[in-house]
mmCIF file of C-alpha atoms in Angstrom:
data_model
loop_
_atom_site.group_PDB
_atom_site.id
_atom_site.type_symbol
_atom_site.label_atom_id
_atom_site.label_comp_id
_atom_site.label_asym_id
_atom_site.label_seq_id
_atom_site.Cartn_x
_atom_site.Cartn_y
_atom_site.Cartn_z
ATOM 1 C CA MET A 22 -68.890 -66.187 37.867
ATOM 2 C CA LEU A 23 -71.613 -64.971 40.237
ATOM 3 C CA ALA A 24 -72.062 -61.261 39.736
ATOM 4 C CA GLY A 25 -70.303 -59.194 42.366
ATOM 5 C CA MET A 26 -69.010 -62.221 44.259
ATOM 6 C CA ALA A 27 -65.422 -62.585 43.034
ATOM 7 C CA THR A 28 -63.972 -60.534 45.908
ATOM 8 C CA ALA A 29 -66.597 -61.439 48.493
ATOM 9 C CA GLY A 30 -65.475 -64.798 49.818
ATOM 10 C CA ILE A 31 -65.721 -66.989 46.720
ATOM 11 C CA PRO A 32 -62.481 -67.916 44.943
ATOM 12 C CA GLU A 33 -61.919 -66.006 41.719
ATOM 13 C CA GLU A 34 -61.781 -69.294 39.825
ATOM 14 C CA PHE A 35 -65.420 -70.058 40.711
ATOM 15 C CA GLU A 36 -67.599 -70.029 37.638
ATOM 16 C CA THR A 37 -71.062 -70.758 36.327
ATOM 17 C CA ILE A 38 -70.835 -73.205 33.434
ATOM 18 C CA HIS A 39 -74.544 -73.691 32.747
ATOM 19 C CA GLY A 40 -77.663 -71.632 33.365
ATOM 20 C CA VAL A 41 -78.052 -68.722 35.739
ATOM 21 C CA ALA A 42 -77.298 -68.767 39.461
ATOM 22 C CA GLY A 43 -80.351 -68.208 41.622
ATOM 23 C CA PRO A 44 -82.445 -69.839 44.348
ATOM 24 C CA LEU A 45 -82.524 -73.624 43.975
ATOM 25 C CA ASP A 46 -84.844 -76.274 45.312
ATOM 26 C CA TRP A 47 -82.108 -78.931 45.218
ATOM 27 C CA LEU A 48 -78.328 -78.611 44.941
ATOM 28 C CA CYS A 49 -76.009 -81.607 44.531
ATOM 29 C CA LEU A 50 -72.368 -81.184 45.571
ATOM 30 C CA ALA A 51 -69.831 -83.214 43.612
ATOM 31 C CA PRO A 52 -66.146 -83.555 44.508
ATOM 32 C CA HIS A 53 -65.335 -83.987 40.785
ATOM 33 C CA PRO A 54 -67.123 -83.729 37.438
ATOM 34 C CA ASP A 55 -69.464 -86.725 36.861
ATOM 35 C CA ASP A 56 -69.871 -87.683 40.565
ATOM 36 C CA ALA A 57 -73.332 -86.090 40.756
ATOM 37 C CA GLU A 58 -74.612 -87.873 37.651
ATOM 38 C CA ILE A 59 -73.359 -91.239 38.887
ATOM 39 C CA GLY A 60 -74.644 -90.948 42.445
ATOM 40 C CA ALA A 61 -77.818 -88.896 42.179
ATOM 41 C CA GLY A 62 -78.425 -88.176 38.498
ATOM 42 C CA GLY A 63 -81.738 -89.980 38.160
ATOM 43 C CA THR A 64 -83.263 -88.125 41.084
ATOM 44 C CA LEU A 65 -81.994 -84.772 39.805
ATOM 45 C CA ILE A 66 -83.471 -85.470 36.351
ATOM 46 C CA ARG A 67 -86.839 -86.427 37.867
ATOM 47 C CA LEU A 68 -86.911 -83.205 39.861
ATOM 48 C CA ALA A 69 -85.949 -81.075 36.851
ATOM 49 C CA ARG A 70 -88.710 -82.683 34.769
ATOM 50 C CA ALA A 71 -91.171 -81.863 37.542
ATOM 51 C CA GLY A 72 -90.261 -78.178 37.301
ATOM 52 C CA ARG A 73 -87.976 -77.937 40.324
ATOM 53 C CA ALA A 74 -84.937 -75.662 40.228
ATOM 54 C CA VAL A 75 -82.039 -78.121 40.392
ATOM 55 C CA GLY A 76 -78.301 -77.494 40.348
ATOM 56 C CA ILE A 77 -74.902 -79.157 40.644
ATOM 57 C CA LEU A 78 -71.748 -77.623 42.091
ATOM 58 C CA GLU A 79 -68.409 -79.326 41.481
ATOM 59 C CA LEU A 80 -66.002 -78.520 44.281
ATOM 60 C CA SER A 81 -63.006 -79.258 42.054
ATOM 61 C CA ARG A 82 -62.451 -79.513 38.301
ATOM 62 C CA GLY A 83 -60.968 -83.001 38.536
ATOM 63 C CA GLU A 84 -57.678 -81.662 37.249
ATOM 64 C CA ARG A 85 -55.652 -84.528 38.743
ATOM 65 C CA GLY A 86 -57.712 -87.240 37.068
ATOM 66 C CA THR A 87 -55.837 -89.658 34.820
ATOM 67 C CA GLN A 88 -58.042 -88.953 31.795
ATOM 68 C CA GLY A 89 -59.271 -85.648 30.379
ATOM 69 C CA THR A 90 -58.229 -82.050 30.984
ATOM 70 C CA PRO A 91 -60.077 -79.377 32.976
ATOM 71 C CA ASP A 92 -61.218 -77.691 29.746
ATOM 72 C CA VAL A 93 -62.506 -80.952 28.300
ATOM 73 C CA ARG A 94 -64.249 -81.873 31.536
ATOM 74 C CA VAL A 95 -65.996 -78.523 31.946
ATOM 75 C CA ALA A 96 -67.390 -78.871 28.419
ATOM 76 C CA GLU A 97 -68.615 -82.355 29.334
ATOM 77 C CA CYS A 98 -70.268 -80.962 32.467
ATOM 78 C CA ALA A 99 -72.093 -78.348 30.405
ATOM 79 C CA ARG A 100 -73.354 -80.997 27.973
ATOM 80 C CA ALA A 101 -74.538 -83.213 30.811
ATOM 81 C CA ALA A 102 -76.306 -80.282 32.476
ATOM 82 C CA ALA A 103 -78.266 -79.597 29.287
ATOM 83 C CA ILE A 104 -79.213 -83.277 28.979
ATOM 84 C CA MET A 105 -80.438 -83.338 32.580
ATOM 85 C CA GLY A 106 -82.392 -80.083 32.316
ATOM 86 C CA LEU A 107 -80.523 -78.428 35.185
ATOM 87 C CA THR A 108 -81.287 -74.858 36.167
ATOM 88 C CA TRP A 109 -77.664 -74.176 37.058
ATOM 89 C CA ARG A 110 -74.238 -75.787 37.235
ATOM 90 C CA GLY A 111 -71.104 -74.281 38.693
ATOM 91 C CA GLN A 112 -67.560 -75.151 39.725
ATOM 92 C CA LEU A 113 -65.950 -73.886 42.908
ATOM 93 C CA GLY A 114 -62.348 -74.487 41.881
ATOM 94 C CA LEU A 115 -60.977 -76.015 45.078
ATOM 95 C CA PRO A 116 -57.898 -78.215 44.491
ATOM 96 C CA ASP A 117 -58.567 -81.753 43.294
ATOM 97 C CA GLY A 118 -57.119 -84.317 45.679
ATOM 98 C CA GLU A 119 -57.173 -81.897 48.625
ATOM 99 C CA LEU A 120 -60.874 -81.615 49.490
ATOM 100 C CA ARG A 121 -61.197 -81.592 53.263
ATOM 101 C CA ASP A 122 -62.646 -79.578 56.114
ATOM 102 C CA THR A 123 -60.731 -76.293 55.984
ATOM 103 C CA LEU A 124 -61.952 -72.885 57.065
ATOM 104 C CA GLY A 125 -61.135 -71.304 53.692
ATOM 105 C CA GLY A 126 -62.941 -73.998 51.735
ATOM 106 C CA ALA A 127 -65.924 -73.865 54.076
ATOM 107 C CA HIS A 128 -66.165 -70.065 53.716
ATOM 108 C CA ALA A 129 -66.071 -70.393 49.937
ATOM 109 C CA LEU A 130 -68.756 -73.076 49.889
ATOM 110 C CA ALA A 131 -70.917 -71.292 52.474
ATOM 111 C CA SER A 132 -70.832 -68.168 50.305
ATOM 112 C CA VAL A 133 -72.177 -70.169 47.375
ATOM 113 C CA LEU A 134 -74.890 -71.695 49.579
ATOM 114 C CA ARG A 135 -75.988 -68.189 50.514
ATOM 115 C CA ALA A 136 -76.013 -67.188 46.852
ATOM 116 C CA VAL A 137 -78.057 -70.105 45.472
ATOM 117 C CA ARG A 138 -80.005 -70.853 48.689
ATOM 118 C CA PRO A 139 -80.827 -74.555 48.220
ATOM 119 C CA ARG A 140 -83.699 -76.062 50.178
ATOM 120 C CA VAL A 141 -82.259 -79.599 49.887
ATOM 121 C CA LEU A 142 -78.536 -80.338 49.683
ATOM 122 C CA VAL A 143 -77.247 -83.669 48.312
ATOM 123 C CA VAL A 144 -73.659 -84.593 49.216
ATOM 124 C CA PRO A 145 -71.345 -87.625 49.028
ATOM 125 C CA HIS A 146 -71.641 -90.176 51.804
ATOM 126 C CA HIS A 147 -68.816 -90.206 54.323
ATOM 127 C CA HIS A 148 -68.526 -93.989 53.881
ATOM 128 C CA ASP A 149 -66.340 -93.887 50.789
ATOM 129 C CA ARG A 150 -62.843 -94.998 49.897
ATOM 130 C CA HIS A 151 -61.993 -91.730 48.094
ATOM 131 C CA PRO A 152 -60.567 -89.027 50.393
ATOM 132 C CA ASP A 153 -62.161 -86.240 48.318
ATOM 133 C CA HIS A 154 -65.605 -87.789 48.799
ATOM 134 C CA PHE A 155 -65.555 -88.078 52.568
ATOM 135 C CA GLY A 156 -63.624 -84.818 52.691
ATOM 136 C CA THR A 157 -66.471 -83.117 50.817
ATOM 137 C CA TYR A 158 -68.952 -84.424 53.379
ATOM 138 C CA HIS A 159 -67.016 -82.963 56.315
ATOM 139 C CA LEU A 160 -66.335 -79.694 54.492
ATOM 140 C CA THR A 161 -70.036 -79.404 53.725
ATOM 141 C CA LYS A 162 -71.003 -79.877 57.380
ATOM 142 C CA ARG A 163 -68.967 -76.816 58.335
ATOM 143 C CA ALA A 164 -70.182 -74.782 55.339
ATOM 144 C CA VAL A 165 -73.852 -75.509 56.078
ATOM 145 C CA HIS A 166 -73.299 -74.342 59.650
ATOM 146 C CA LEU A 167 -71.485 -71.170 58.598
ATOM 147 C CA ALA A 168 -74.057 -70.257 55.935
ATOM 148 C CA GLN A 169 -76.807 -69.921 58.540
ATOM 149 C CA LEU A 170 -74.887 -67.762 61.024
ATOM 150 C CA ALA A 171 -75.945 -64.105 60.987
ATOM 151 C CA LYS A 172 -72.548 -63.003 62.323
ATOM 152 C CA ALA A 173 -70.395 -65.142 60.019
ATOM 153 C CA ASP A 174 -67.927 -63.108 57.960
ATOM 154 C CA LEU A 175 -69.597 -63.992 54.664
ATOM 155 C CA PRO A 176 -71.348 -62.122 51.854
ATOM 156 C CA GLY A 177 -75.090 -62.418 51.402
ATOM 157 C CA GLU A 178 -77.972 -63.108 53.728
ATOM 158 C CA PRO A 179 -77.819 -66.100 56.090
ATOM 159 C CA HIS A 180 -79.364 -69.262 54.706
ATOM 160 C CA ARG A 181 -80.439 -72.447 56.470
ATOM 161 C CA VAL A 182 -80.440 -75.628 54.378
ATOM 162 C CA GLY A 183 -83.633 -77.517 55.124
ATOM 163 C CA ARG A 184 -82.466 -81.075 54.464
ATOM 164 C CA VAL A 185 -79.178 -82.875 53.724
ATOM 165 C CA LEU A 186 -79.189 -86.207 51.870
ATOM 166 C CA LEU A 187 -76.112 -88.381 51.338
ATOM 167 C CA TYR A 188 -75.626 -90.254 48.064
ATOM 168 C CA GLN A 189 -73.709 -93.462 47.422
ATOM 169 C CA GLY A 190 -70.214 -93.306 46.021
ATOM 170 C CA ASN A 191 -67.787 -96.240 46.006
ATOM 171 C CA ALA A 192 -68.882 -98.013 49.185
ATOM 172 C CA ASP A 193 -71.970 -99.654 50.620
ATOM 173 C CA ILE A 194 -74.408 -97.502 52.562
ATOM 174 C CA THR A 195 -77.515 -98.191 54.622
ATOM 175 C CA PRO A 196 -80.081 -95.920 52.952
ATOM 176 C CA ASN A 197 -83.325 -94.696 54.464
ATOM 177 C CA VAL A 198 -84.535 -92.932 51.310
ATOM 178 C CA LEU A 199 -85.105 -94.688 47.955
ATOM 179 C CA VAL A 200 -86.180 -92.852 44.786
ATOM 180 C CA ASP A 201 -87.785 -94.575 41.786
ATOM 181 C CA VAL A 202 -85.707 -93.634 38.726
ATOM 182 C CA GLU A 203 -86.945 -96.157 36.167
ATOM 183 C CA ALA A 204 -88.624 -93.542 33.960
ATOM 184 C CA VAL A 205 -85.421 -91.535 33.470
ATOM 185 C CA GLN A 206 -82.912 -94.318 32.796
ATOM 186 C CA ASP A 207 -82.146 -93.319 29.208
ATOM 187 C CA THR A 208 -81.542 -89.685 30.144
ATOM 188 C CA TRP A 209 -79.477 -90.685 33.171
ATOM 189 C CA ALA A 210 -77.235 -92.912 31.041
ATOM 190 C CA ALA A 211 -76.842 -90.171 28.414
ATOM 191 C CA ALA A 212 -75.831 -87.651 31.084
ATOM 192 C CA ILE A 213 -73.164 -89.984 32.458
ATOM 193 C CA LEU A 214 -71.802 -90.819 29.012
ATOM 194 C CA ALA A 215 -71.575 -87.106 28.186
ATOM 195 C CA HIS A 216 -68.387 -87.363 30.293
ATOM 196 C CA GLU A 217 -66.723 -89.117 27.381
ATOM 197 C CA SER A 218 -63.166 -88.523 28.551
ATOM 198 C CA GLN A 219 -63.829 -90.671 31.616
ATOM 199 C CA PHE A 220 -65.991 -93.439 30.215
ATOM 200 C CA SER A 221 -64.407 -94.357 26.908
ATOM 201 C CA GLY A 222 -61.102 -96.078 26.347
ATOM 202 C CA ALA A 223 -59.248 -98.053 28.989
ATOM 203 C CA ALA A 224 -60.712 -98.768 32.410
ATOM 204 C CA ILE A 225 -58.798 -96.913 35.124
ATOM 205 C CA SER A 226 -60.820 -97.945 38.169
ATOM 206 C CA GLU A 227 -64.175 -99.400 39.142
ATOM 207 C CA THR A 228 -65.658 -95.949 38.458
ATOM 208 C CA VAL A 229 -63.613 -94.656 35.522
ATOM 209 C CA THR A 230 -64.577 -97.394 33.067
ATOM 210 C CA PRO A 231 -66.620 -97.838 29.883
ATOM 211 C CA GLU A 232 -68.803 -100.191 31.959
ATOM 212 C CA ILE A 233 -69.898 -97.410 34.329
ATOM 213 C CA VAL A 234 -73.598 -97.423 33.367
ATOM 214 C CA GLU A 235 -73.824 -101.215 33.559
ATOM 215 C CA ARG A 236 -72.072 -101.300 36.925
ATOM 216 C CA ARG A 237 -74.121 -98.516 38.491
ATOM 217 C CA ARG A 238 -77.372 -99.852 37.074
ATOM 218 C CA ALA A 239 -76.694 -103.075 38.998
ATOM 219 C CA ARG A 240 -76.868 -101.011 42.173
ATOM 220 C CA LEU A 241 -80.051 -99.297 41.016
ATOM 221 C CA THR A 242 -81.548 -102.726 40.385
ATOM 222 C CA TYR A 243 -80.648 -103.890 43.890
ATOM 223 C CA TRP A 244 -82.169 -100.838 45.578
ATOM 224 C CA GLY A 245 -85.155 -101.073 43.256
ATOM 225 C CA THR A 246 -85.787 -104.638 44.385
ATOM 226 C CA LEU A 247 -86.040 -103.430 47.984
ATOM 227 C CA ALA A 248 -88.458 -100.673 46.943
ATOM 228 C CA ARG A 249 -90.460 -102.974 44.626
ATOM 229 C CA VAL A 250 -89.616 -100.905 41.563
ATOM 230 C CA ARG A 251 -87.221 -101.692 38.729
ATOM 231 C CA TYR A 252 -84.533 -99.086 39.496
ATOM 232 C CA ALA A 253 -84.024 -96.876 42.544
ATOM 233 C CA GLU A 254 -81.359 -94.451 43.757
ATOM 234 C CA ALA A 255 -80.345 -94.737 47.387
ATOM 235 C CA PHE A 256 -79.785 -91.918 49.884
ATOM 236 C CA GLU A 257 -79.273 -91.563 53.595
ATOM 237 C CA ALA A 258 -80.899 -88.620 55.363
ATOM 238 C CA ASP A 259 -78.307 -86.846 57.503
ATOM 239 C CA SER A 260 -80.948 -86.241 60.177
ATOM 240 C CA ALA A 261 -84.256 -87.870 61.051
ATOM 241 C CA LEU A 262 -87.082 -87.582 58.523
ATOM 242 C CA LEU A 263 -90.492 -86.438 59.756
ATOM 243 C CA VAL A 264 -93.091 -88.589 58.016
ATOM 244 C CA ASP A 265 -96.833 -88.015 57.754
ATOM 245 C CA PRO A 266 -98.326 -91.415 58.658
ATOM 246 C CA LEU A 267 -101.304 -90.705 56.409
ATOM 247 C CA ALA A 268 -98.914 -90.735 53.427
ATOM 248 C CA LEU A 269 -97.693 -94.251 54.227
#
């Protein structure tokens, strides 16, 4: 748990499960354990290897998932965080299956944003079949707004997130950012498979399946073809990107 924060706007069930909470360069928000690894894991690993402070925050513990228990899944998250080289990983403890834009949830998330102060925030795309995924997007929009308001009834100093990127979940997106992740494929696969309760045994869905790495790598191959690399992760910037033409 973040020191001194339990009674200051963050639910008491919030906890740090890996590393130490502090200012982050990049923070990835995941509705459930394993979503961040699947959707943005390669990029997060590349950043961590480059010395950036990178974190993941699960909004729920995935307690309503068909396979695994919250205790098992938090241990899997900790193992995956170590594999990825994350600076920090935490869980907010909002109810699985009920992630949506509520004032209480937004206050809780905004308080965490003020505490870990990410420069770049990576969130699920709103084009997704899973209600918790598009609910996380809309909840995040409110939380990002609240976190920057000087007069918001929140602990900590106001913080403005510099950039929001949306990652692909279970539906097609039209990305405007592609990241080469070929060099980290082995680590990315190991981080996903650290969530053993989800990706061993019977297939439950197109995501919860032993074939998860093979299926997601097909997407990486497609995006990589467009970027003229072997594998790429796809993102959509939530607002226009300013590009230096000399870098093109």
